[in-house]
Short mmCIF file of C-alpha atoms in Angstrom, two decimals:
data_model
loop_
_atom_site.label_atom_id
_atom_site.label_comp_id
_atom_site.label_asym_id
_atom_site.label_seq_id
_atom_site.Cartn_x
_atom_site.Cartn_y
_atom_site.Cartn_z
CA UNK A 1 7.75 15.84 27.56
CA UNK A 2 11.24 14.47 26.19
CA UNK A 3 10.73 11.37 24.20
CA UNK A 4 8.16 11.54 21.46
CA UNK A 5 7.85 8.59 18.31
CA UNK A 6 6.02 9.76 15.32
CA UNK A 7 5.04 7.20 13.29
CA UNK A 8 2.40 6.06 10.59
CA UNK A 9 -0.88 4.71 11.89
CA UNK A 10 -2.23 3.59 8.23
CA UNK A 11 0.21 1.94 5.01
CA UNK A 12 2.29 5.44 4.75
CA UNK A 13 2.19 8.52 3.14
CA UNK A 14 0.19 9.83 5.95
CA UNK A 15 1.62 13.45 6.23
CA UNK A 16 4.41 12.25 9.09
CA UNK A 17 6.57 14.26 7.52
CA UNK A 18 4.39 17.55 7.91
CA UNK A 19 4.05 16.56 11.73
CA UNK A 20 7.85 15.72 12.59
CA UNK A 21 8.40 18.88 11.28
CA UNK A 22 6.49 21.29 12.75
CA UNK A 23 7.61 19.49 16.18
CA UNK A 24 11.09 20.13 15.16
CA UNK A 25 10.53 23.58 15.10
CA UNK A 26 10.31 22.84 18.79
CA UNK A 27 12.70 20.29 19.95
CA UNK A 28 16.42 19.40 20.12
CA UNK A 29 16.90 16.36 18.32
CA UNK A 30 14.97 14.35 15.31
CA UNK A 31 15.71 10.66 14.88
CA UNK A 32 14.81 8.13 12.35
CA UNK A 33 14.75 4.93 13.21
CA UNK A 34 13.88 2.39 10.58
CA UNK A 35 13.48 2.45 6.76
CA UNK A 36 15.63 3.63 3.79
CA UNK A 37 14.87 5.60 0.67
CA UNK A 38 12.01 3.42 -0.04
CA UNK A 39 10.45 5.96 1.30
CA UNK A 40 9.94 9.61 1.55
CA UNK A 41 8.49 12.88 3.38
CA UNK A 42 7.15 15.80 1.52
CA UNK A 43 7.43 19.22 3.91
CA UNK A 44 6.58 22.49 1.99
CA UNK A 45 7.47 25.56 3.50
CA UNK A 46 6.24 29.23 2.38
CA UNK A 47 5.05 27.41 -0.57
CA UNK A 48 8.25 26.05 -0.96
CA UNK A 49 8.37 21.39 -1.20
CA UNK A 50 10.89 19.59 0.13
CA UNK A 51 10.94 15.71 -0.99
CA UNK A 52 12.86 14.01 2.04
CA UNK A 53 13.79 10.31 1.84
CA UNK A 54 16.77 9.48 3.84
CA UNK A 55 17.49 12.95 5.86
CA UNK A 56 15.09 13.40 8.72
CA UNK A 57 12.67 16.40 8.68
CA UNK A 58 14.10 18.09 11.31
CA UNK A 59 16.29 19.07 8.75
CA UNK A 60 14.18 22.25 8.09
CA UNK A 61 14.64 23.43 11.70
CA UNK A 62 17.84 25.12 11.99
CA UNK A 63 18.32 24.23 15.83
CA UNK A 64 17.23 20.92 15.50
CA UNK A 65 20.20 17.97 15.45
CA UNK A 66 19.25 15.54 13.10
CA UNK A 67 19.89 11.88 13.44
CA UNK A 68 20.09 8.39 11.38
CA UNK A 69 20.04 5.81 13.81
CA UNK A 70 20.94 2.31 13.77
CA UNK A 71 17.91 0.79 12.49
CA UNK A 72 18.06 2.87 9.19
CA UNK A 73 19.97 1.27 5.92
CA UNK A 74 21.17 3.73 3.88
CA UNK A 75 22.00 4.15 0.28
CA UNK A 76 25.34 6.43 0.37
CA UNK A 77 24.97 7.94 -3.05
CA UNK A 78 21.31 9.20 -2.01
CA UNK A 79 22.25 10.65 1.30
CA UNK A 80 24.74 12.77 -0.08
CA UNK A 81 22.89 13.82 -3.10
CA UNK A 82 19.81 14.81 -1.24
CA UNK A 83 22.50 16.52 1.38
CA UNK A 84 23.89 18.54 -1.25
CA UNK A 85 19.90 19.22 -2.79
CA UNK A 86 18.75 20.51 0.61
CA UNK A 87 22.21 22.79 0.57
CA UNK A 88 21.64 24.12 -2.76
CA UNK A 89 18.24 25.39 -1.61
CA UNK A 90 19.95 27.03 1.47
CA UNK A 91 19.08 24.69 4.12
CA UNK A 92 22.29 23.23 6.61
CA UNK A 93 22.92 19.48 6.49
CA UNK A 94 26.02 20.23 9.01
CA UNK A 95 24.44 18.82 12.03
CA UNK A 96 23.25 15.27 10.34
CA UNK A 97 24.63 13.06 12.69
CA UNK A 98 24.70 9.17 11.51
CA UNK A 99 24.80 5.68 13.67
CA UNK A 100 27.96 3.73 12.78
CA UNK A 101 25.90 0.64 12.84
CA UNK A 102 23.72 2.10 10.40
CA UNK A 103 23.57 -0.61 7.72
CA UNK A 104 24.66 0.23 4.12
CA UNK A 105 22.82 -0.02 0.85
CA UNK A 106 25.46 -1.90 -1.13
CA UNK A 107 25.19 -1.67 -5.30
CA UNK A 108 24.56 -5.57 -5.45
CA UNK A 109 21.45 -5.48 -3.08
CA UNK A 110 19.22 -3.04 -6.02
CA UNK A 111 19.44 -5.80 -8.36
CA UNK A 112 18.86 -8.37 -5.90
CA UNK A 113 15.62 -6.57 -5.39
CA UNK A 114 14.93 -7.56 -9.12
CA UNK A 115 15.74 -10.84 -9.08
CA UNK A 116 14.11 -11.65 -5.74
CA UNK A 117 11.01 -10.03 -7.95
CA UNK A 118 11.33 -11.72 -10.87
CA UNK A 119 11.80 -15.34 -8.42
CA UNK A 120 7.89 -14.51 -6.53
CA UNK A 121 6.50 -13.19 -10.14
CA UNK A 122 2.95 -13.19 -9.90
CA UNK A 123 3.31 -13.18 -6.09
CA UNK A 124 5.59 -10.40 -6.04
CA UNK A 125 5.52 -7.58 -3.27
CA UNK A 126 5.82 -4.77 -5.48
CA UNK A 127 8.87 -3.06 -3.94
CA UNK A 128 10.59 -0.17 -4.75
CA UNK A 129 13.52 -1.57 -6.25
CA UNK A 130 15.72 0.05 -3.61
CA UNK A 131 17.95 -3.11 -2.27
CA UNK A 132 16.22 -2.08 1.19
CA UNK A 133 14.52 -5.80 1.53
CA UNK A 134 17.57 -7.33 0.39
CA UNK A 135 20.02 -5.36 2.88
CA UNK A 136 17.49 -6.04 5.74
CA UNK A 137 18.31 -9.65 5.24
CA UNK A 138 21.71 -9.08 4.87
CA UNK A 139 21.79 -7.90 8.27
CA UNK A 140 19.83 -10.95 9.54
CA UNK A 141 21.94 -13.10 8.06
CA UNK A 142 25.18 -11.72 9.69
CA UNK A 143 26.63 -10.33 6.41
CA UNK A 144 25.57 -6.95 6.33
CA UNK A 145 28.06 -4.22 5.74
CA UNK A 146 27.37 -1.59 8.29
CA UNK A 147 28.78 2.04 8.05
CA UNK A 148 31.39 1.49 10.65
CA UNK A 149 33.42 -1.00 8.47
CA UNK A 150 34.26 1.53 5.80
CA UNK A 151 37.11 2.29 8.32
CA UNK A 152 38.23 -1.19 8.65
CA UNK A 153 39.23 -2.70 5.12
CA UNK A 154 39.52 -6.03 5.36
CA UNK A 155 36.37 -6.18 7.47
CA UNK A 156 34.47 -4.72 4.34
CA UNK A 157 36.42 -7.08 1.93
CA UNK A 158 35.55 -10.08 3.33
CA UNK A 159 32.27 -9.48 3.70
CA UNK A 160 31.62 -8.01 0.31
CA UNK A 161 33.78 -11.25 -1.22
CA UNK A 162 31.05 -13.15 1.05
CA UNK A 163 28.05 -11.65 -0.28
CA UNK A 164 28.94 -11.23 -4.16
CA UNK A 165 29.72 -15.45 -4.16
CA UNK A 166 25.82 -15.70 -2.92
CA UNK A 167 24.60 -13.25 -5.07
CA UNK A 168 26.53 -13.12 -8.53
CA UNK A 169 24.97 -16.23 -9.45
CA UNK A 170 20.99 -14.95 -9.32
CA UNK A 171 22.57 -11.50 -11.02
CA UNK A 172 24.11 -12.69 -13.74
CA UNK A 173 21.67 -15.75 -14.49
CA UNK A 174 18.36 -14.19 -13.86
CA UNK A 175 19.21 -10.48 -14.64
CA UNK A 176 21.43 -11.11 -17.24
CA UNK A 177 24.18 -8.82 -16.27
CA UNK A 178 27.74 -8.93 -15.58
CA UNK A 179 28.70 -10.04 -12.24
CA UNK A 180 29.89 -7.23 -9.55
CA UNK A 181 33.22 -7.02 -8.61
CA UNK A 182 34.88 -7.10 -4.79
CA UNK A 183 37.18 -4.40 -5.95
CA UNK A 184 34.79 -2.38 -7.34
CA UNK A 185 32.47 -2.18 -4.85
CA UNK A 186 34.59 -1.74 -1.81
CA UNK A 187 36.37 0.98 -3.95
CA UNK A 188 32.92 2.45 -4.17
CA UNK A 189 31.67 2.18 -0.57
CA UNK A 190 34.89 3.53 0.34
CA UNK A 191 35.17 6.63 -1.48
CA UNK A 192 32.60 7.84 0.93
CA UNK A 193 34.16 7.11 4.06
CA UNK A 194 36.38 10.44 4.41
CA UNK A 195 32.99 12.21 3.81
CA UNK A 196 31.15 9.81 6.17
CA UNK A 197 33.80 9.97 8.97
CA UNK A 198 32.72 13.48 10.46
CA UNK A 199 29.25 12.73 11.00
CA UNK A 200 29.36 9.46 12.98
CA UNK A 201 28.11 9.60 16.39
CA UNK A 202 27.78 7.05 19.14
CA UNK A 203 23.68 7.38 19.40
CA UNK A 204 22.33 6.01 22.35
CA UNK A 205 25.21 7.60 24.93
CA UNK A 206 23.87 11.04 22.86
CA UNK A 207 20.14 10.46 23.33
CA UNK A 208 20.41 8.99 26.67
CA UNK A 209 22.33 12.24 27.86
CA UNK A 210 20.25 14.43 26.09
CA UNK A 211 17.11 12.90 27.62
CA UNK A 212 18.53 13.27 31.15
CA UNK A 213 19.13 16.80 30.62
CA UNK A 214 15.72 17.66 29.62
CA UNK A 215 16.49 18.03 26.06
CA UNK A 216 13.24 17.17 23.68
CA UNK A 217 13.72 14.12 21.37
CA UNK A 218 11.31 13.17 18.45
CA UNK A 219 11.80 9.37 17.05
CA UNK A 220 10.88 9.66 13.13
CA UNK A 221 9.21 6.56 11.46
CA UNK A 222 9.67 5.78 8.46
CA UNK A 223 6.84 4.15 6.37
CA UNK A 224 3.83 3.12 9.14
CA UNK A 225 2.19 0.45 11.21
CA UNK A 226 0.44 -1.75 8.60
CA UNK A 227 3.75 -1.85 6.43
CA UNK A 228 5.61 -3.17 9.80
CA UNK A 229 7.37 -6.60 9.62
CA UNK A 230 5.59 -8.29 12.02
CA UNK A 231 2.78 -6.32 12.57
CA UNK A 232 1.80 -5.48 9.51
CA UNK A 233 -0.02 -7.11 5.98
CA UNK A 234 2.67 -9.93 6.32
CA UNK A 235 4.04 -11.13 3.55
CA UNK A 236 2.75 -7.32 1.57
CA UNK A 237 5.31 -5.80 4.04
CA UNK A 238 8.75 -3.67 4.67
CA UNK A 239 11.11 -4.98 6.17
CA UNK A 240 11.89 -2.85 8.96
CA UNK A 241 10.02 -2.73 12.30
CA UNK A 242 7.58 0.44 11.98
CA UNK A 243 6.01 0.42 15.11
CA UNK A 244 6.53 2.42 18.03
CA UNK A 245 8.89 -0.74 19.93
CA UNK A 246 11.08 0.16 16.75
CA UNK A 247 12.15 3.52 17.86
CA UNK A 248 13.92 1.83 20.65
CA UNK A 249 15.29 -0.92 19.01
CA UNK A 250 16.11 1.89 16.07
CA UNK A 251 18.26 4.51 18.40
CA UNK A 252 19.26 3.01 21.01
CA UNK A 253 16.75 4.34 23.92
CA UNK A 254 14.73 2.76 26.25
CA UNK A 255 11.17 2.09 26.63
CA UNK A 256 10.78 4.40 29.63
CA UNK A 257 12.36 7.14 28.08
CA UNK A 258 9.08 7.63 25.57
CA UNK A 259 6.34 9.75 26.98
CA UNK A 260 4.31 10.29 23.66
CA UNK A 261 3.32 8.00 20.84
CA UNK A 262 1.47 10.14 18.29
CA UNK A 263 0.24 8.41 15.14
CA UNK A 264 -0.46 10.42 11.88
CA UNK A 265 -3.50 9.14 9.96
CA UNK A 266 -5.39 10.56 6.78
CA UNK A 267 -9.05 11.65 6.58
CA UNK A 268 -9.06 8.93 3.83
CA UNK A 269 -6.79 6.23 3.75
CA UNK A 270 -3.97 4.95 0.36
CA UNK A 271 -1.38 2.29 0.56
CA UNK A 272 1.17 1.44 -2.62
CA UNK A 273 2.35 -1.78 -3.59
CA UNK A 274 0.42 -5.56 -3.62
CA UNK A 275 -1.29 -6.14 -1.15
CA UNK A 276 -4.93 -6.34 1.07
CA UNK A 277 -7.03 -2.86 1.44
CA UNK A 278 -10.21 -3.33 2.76
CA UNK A 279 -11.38 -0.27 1.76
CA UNK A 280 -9.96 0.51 -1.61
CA UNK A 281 -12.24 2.22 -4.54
CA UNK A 282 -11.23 1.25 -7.76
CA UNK A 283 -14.14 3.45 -9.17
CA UNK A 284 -14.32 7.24 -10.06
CA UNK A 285 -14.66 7.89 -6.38
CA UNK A 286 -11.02 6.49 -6.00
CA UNK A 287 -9.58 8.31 -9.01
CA UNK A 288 -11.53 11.62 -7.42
CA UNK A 289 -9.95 10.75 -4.36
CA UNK A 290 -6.19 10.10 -6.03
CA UNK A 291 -6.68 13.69 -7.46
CA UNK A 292 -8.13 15.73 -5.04
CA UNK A 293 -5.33 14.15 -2.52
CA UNK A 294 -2.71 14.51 -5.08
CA UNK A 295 -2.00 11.33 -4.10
CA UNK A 296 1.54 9.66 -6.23
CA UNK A 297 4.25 8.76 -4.34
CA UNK A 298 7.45 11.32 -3.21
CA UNK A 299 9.76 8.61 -3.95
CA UNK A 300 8.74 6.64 -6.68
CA UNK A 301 5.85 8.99 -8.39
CA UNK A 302 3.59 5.89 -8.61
CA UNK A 303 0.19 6.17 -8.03
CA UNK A 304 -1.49 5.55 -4.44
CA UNK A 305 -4.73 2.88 -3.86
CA UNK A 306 -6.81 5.32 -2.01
CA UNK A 307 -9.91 4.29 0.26
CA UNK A 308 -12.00 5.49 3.05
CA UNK A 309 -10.98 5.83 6.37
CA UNK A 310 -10.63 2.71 8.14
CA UNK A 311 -11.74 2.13 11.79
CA UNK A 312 -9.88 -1.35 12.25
CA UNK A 313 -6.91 -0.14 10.81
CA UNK A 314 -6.49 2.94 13.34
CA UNK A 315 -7.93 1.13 16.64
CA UNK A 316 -5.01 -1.61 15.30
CA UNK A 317 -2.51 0.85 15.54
CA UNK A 318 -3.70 2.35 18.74
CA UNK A 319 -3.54 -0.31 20.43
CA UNK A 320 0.07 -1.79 19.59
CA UNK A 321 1.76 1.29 19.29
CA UNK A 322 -0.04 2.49 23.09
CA UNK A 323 -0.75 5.79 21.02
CA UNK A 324 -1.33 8.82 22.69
CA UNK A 325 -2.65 10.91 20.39
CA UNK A 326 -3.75 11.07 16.63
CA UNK A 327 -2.93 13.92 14.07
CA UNK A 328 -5.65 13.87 11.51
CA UNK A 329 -4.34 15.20 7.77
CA UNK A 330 -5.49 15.82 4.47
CA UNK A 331 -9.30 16.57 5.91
CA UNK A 332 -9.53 19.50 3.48
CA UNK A 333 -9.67 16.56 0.06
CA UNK A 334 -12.96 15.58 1.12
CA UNK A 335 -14.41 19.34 1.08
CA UNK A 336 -17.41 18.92 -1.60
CA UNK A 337 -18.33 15.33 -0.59
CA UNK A 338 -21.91 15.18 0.06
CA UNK A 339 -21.37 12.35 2.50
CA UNK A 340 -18.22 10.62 3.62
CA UNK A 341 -17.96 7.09 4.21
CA UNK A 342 -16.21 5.82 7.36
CA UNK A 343 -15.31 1.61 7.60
CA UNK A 344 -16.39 1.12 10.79
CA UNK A 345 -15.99 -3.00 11.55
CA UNK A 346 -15.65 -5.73 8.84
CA UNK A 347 -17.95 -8.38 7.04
CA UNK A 348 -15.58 -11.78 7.69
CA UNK A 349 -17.26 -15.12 6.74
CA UNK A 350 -20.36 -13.71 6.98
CA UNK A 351 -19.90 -12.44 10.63
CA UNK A 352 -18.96 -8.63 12.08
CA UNK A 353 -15.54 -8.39 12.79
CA UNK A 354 -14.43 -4.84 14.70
CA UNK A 355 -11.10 -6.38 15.65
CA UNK A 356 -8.04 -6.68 12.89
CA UNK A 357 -7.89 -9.78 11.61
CA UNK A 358 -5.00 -11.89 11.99
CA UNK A 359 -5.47 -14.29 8.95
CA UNK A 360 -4.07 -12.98 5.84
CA UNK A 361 -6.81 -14.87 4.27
CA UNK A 362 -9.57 -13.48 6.54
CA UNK A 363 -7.95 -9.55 5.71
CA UNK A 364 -7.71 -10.16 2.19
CA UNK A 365 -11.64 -11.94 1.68
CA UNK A 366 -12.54 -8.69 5.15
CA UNK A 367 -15.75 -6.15 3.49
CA UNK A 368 -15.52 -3.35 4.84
CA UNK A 369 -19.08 -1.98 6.74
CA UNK A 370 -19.64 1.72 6.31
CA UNK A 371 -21.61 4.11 8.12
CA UNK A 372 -21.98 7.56 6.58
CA UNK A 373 -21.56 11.27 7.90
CA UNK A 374 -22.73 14.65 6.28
CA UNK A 375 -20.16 16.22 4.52
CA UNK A 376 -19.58 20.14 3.90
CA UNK A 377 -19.05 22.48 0.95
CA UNK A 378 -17.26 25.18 2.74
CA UNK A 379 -13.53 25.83 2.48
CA UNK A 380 -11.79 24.96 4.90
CA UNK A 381 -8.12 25.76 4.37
CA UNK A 382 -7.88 28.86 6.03
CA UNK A 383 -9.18 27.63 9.93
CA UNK A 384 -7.03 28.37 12.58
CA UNK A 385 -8.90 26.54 15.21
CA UNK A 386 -11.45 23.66 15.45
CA UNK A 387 -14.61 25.68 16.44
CA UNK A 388 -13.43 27.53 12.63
CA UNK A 389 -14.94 24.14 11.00
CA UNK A 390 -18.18 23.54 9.84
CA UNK A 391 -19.94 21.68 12.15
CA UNK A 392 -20.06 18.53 9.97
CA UNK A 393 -16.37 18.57 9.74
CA UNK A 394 -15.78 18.84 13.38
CA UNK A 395 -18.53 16.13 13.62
CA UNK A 396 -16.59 13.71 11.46
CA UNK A 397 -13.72 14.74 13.29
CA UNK A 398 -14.88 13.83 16.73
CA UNK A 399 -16.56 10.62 15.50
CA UNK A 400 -13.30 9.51 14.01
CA UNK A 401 -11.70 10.09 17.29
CA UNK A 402 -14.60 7.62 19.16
CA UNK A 403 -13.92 5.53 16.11
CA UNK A 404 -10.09 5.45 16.77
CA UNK A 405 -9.91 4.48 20.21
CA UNK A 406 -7.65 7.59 20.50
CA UNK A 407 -7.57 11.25 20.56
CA UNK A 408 -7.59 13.56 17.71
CA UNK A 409 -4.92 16.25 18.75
CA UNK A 410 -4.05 18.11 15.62
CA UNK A 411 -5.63 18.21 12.47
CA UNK A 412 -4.27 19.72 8.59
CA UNK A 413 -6.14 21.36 6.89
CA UNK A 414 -3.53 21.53 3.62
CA UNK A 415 0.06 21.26 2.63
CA UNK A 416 1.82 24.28 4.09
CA UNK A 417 3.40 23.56 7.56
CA UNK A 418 0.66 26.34 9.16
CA UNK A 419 -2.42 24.84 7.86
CA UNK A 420 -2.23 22.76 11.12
CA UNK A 421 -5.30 23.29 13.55
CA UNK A 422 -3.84 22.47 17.01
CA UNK A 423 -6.23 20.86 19.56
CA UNK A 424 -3.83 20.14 21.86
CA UNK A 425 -0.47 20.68 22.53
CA UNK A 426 1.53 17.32 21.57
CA UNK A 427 4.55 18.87 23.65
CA UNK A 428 2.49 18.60 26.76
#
């Protein structure tokens, strides 16, 4: 079972951190393929938390190669501060490898994120502030800087000189501060290039090999299916491709090569940022839920929109990422809920809807329809195996799994990477 993409099947923060890294305990090679820092994984570890954001999880596995592919942008100052983090607490960054088409964060694209902002005002996306948007459409539009031209000078120069005469204007008018320099930020970018240098690695020729010799390779997503560009609560989006075609666009692999889609999906359901959520509480039943969940975000600490679980959403994301399997995480939160409500189609115009809508105005006027299930009052942290749930648990469990369209093949049961009930093996 070589080729297997982990990705969101919700808006993020789904625990796909937790799952990559138990697998990478098990396999050769972790790979993310889209997103930046605008995102991030918590892992903990014999009580111990890791925060990831730009460094895969495999990180934690100290036989695992761990990979930044193409598809990622990346904020140089982050990866090497959360490199030297991670080696401060003991754990090797040495076999990071990086794509030298990997696009680059550049200083000028975080306060283009503000003034892109402060342009949409009311309508604004509610983005991290990260430059990731901004660097996406840098790379669209043919002026991205991409790691490999930190080793070519006047490559970087003329593109930087090309991007600062588009962007110093908004800067300095809308922001109010002094326009950046070409000097100062290609002296920037390139005092990490001698760092940089050792770490490149031509991607698909190493995944393609390693896949032909039988070696296991895990595709990381960053951020999740209903955040994806085109798939996704368009315009309330990322700007990366989260979906399972991503991986292959992301690293540099094939289609054929990927024998396991496995989509991680909450008990419950949160999303950050603007945006439509059918199922969102807004009442004490959302704050209980934002509590019990501990549910803020790894990167930027803000608070999560939490909900119910949502039906549409995760038959959705079966069906365009082909999933093959679903881990379930965070059931323990709802221990102590006399009964849980599930979204199971949506009230549109006065008609049922059990398909995902593909108006943004028929999503964001969508009610959700509930049916309820029994909860249970017993603790459930400690099970090692399914038939170790109460039987309303595993009934919820199973009926999210007709629900989903797809099966249920792990479930967690809390934060530490063994409160993880397997059902099946997702290594075949």
């Amino acid at each position: 079972m070589p080729g297997i993409i982990v990705l969101g099947a919700q808006w993020g923060d789904e625990g796909k951190g937790k799952a990559t890294d138990q697998l990478g305990t098990a396999v050769d090679y972790v790979v993310k393929f889209n997103g930046g820092n605008n995102a991030g994984h918590t892992v903990v570890v014999n009580g111990e938390k890791f925060a990831l954001h730009l460094v895969p999880a495999g990180v934690l596995s100290p036989n695992c190669t761990t990979v930044i592919g193409n598809g990622v942008v990346v904020d140089l100052a982050v990866l090497f501060e959360e490199m030297a983090d991670l080696n401060a607490r003991g754990v090797d960054t040495s076999r990071l490898r990086i794509s030298p088409n990997a696009h680059i964060i550049p200083p000028y694209n975080k306060a283009m994120d503000a003034v892109n902002e402060r342009k949409l005002g009311k309508r604004k996306l509610g983005t991290t502030g990260r430059g990731i948007g901004p660097t996406y459409a840098d790379k669209m539009n043919r002026i991205g800087i991409r790691i490999q031209d930190l080793f070519d000078t006047s490559i970087l120069r003329q593109k930087v000189e090309g991007a600062l005469a588009q962007k110093n204007p908004d800067i300095v008018k809308l922001l109010g501060q002094d326009p950046f320099t070409v000097e100062g930020v290609v002296d920037g970018l390139l005092s990490y290039a001698d760092r940089i240098k050792p770490m490149l690695l031509n991607v698909p020729a190493e995944l393609n090999h390693a896949l032909d010799s039988g070696k296991t390779v895990v595709f990381e997503g960053g951020q999740a299916t209903m955040l994806d560009i085109d798939h996704g609560t368009y315009p309330f989006v990322t700007s990366s491709n989260c979906t399972a075609a991503g991986a292959c666009t992301g690293s540099g692999v094939g289609p054929r090569r990927i024998d396991r889609v496995v989509g991680v999906a909450k008990a419950y359901i949160t999303r950050v940022g603007e945006g439509p959520f059918p199922t969102e509480l807004t009442d004490e039943q959302g704050d209980w839920l934002r509590e019990a969940g501990h549910e803020y975000g790894v990167t930027t600490g803000r608070p999560r929109r939490c909900g119910w679980y949502d039906a549409v959403v995760a038959r959705y994301a079966t069906a365009i990422n082909s999933l093959t399997d679903i881990v379930l995480t965070k059931l323990d939160v709802l221990t102590g809920l006399k009964e849980i409500p599930v979204c199971v189609a949506y009230e549109v115009d006065g008609e049922r809807v059990a398909d995902m809508p593909q108006s943004q105005s028929d999503l964001h006027h969508a009610r959700p329809i509930y049916e309820m299930f029994p909860g249970w009052e017993e603790d459930i942290s400690g099970a090692k195996s399914f038939d170790e749930l109460p039987a309303n648990a595993q009934a919820y469990v199973r009926k999210l799994e007709e629900l989903s369209g797809c099966q249920i093949s792990a479930i967690g049961v809390g934060a530490e990477r063994d409160q993880t009930i397997a059902v099946r093996s997702l290594l075949g």
